[in-house]
């Protein structure tokens, strides 16, 4: 958000110039990055590739001293989170109208709405994700492309705010315009920042438990799981070889499937790019190229995720 997308709107060429051109925004970005890293480190043992998390719980839980320190850090950065929302909502975003399907996970269901009608919500169980999300491979790309029930899909911050509540009216978001994914990301920063404080306060008021919940003994040997990652819904399906499962055995995976957020977003990136070309056809080529680059950055695609 700060180093890839905001430079487009702040009149700078690259994120590394943010410190010189807008030192206040740069300091807020570093403060928010630092506290988010500290959250992951406190919960997961380190801020990259956590080690204390486990299926069913945690090998080790944070101490109350660690949580109090983190709560203090969150209180100190609350203003930075609010200011980020104000900054992003105060920017002028390019005009664009695209009819897309916005999808997000709600508990154990996939919820989807149309960008033109967010009141018309459709839900389906996560376990049936293959019926809803279709992937295809195209000869011009090494990435996969995903659609939701045959329609181009947008997942991530903007989709979540469309599905989860009245954020569109509260913040005047345009769900037909993918450029608004950036202010949606800023809004989520403040929401999650506030939620983190609430969670820590509840943990400090209760007892911390490091027990691991035993894994399921489901005889099907098939596991399907989904989580709402920052970029959108992430789906995993794993099939174990029944003969290899059990205590002291290797638990060999014989089949696996992963659908990443970027795979789902690629179809809407293409549709949005075509719409942008049509809606800006009378503008100079350099201006159109600049807007196309901004559009892709607004989606925040992940290169490695695109080829799963």
Coordinates of N, CA and C in Angstrom, one line a residue, residues 103-111 160 227-228 232-233:
X103 N -16.0 -11.8 -3.9 CA -16.1 -13.0 -3.0 C -15.2 -13.0 -1.8
X104 N -15.7 -13.5 -0.7 CA -15.0 -13.5 0.6 C -15.5 -14.7 1.4
X105 N -14.7 -15.2 2.3 CA -15.1 -16.3 3.2 C -15.8 -15.7 4.4
X106 N -16.9 -16.4 4.8 CA -17.7 -16.1 6.0 C -17.9 -17.4 6.7
X107 N -17.0 -17.5 7.8 CA -17.0 -18.8 8.5 C -16.7 -20.0 7.6
X108 N -17.5 -20.9 7.4 CA -17.2 -22.1 6.6 C -17.9 -22.0 5.2
X109 N -18.2 -20.7 4.8 CA -18.9 -20.5 3.5 C -18.2 -19.5 2.7
X110 N -18.4 -19.6 1.3 CA -18.0 -18.6 0.4 C -19.2 -17.7 0.1
X111 N -19.0 -16.4 0.4 CA -20.1 -15.5 0.1 C -19.7 -14.6 -1.1
X160 N -14.0 -8.0 0.8 CA -14.4 -8.3 2.2 C -15.3 -7.2 2.7
X227 N -8.9 -20.1 4.2 CA -8.7 -19.0 5.1 C -8.7 -17.7 4.3
X228 N -9.1 -16.6 4.9 CA -9.1 -15.3 4.3 C -7.8 -14.7 4.5
X232 N -7.0 -12.3 -0.2 CA -8.3 -12.9 -0.5 C -8.4 -14.4 0.0
X233 N -9.4 -15.1 -0.4 CA -9.6 -16.5 0.0 C -8.5 -17.4 -0.5

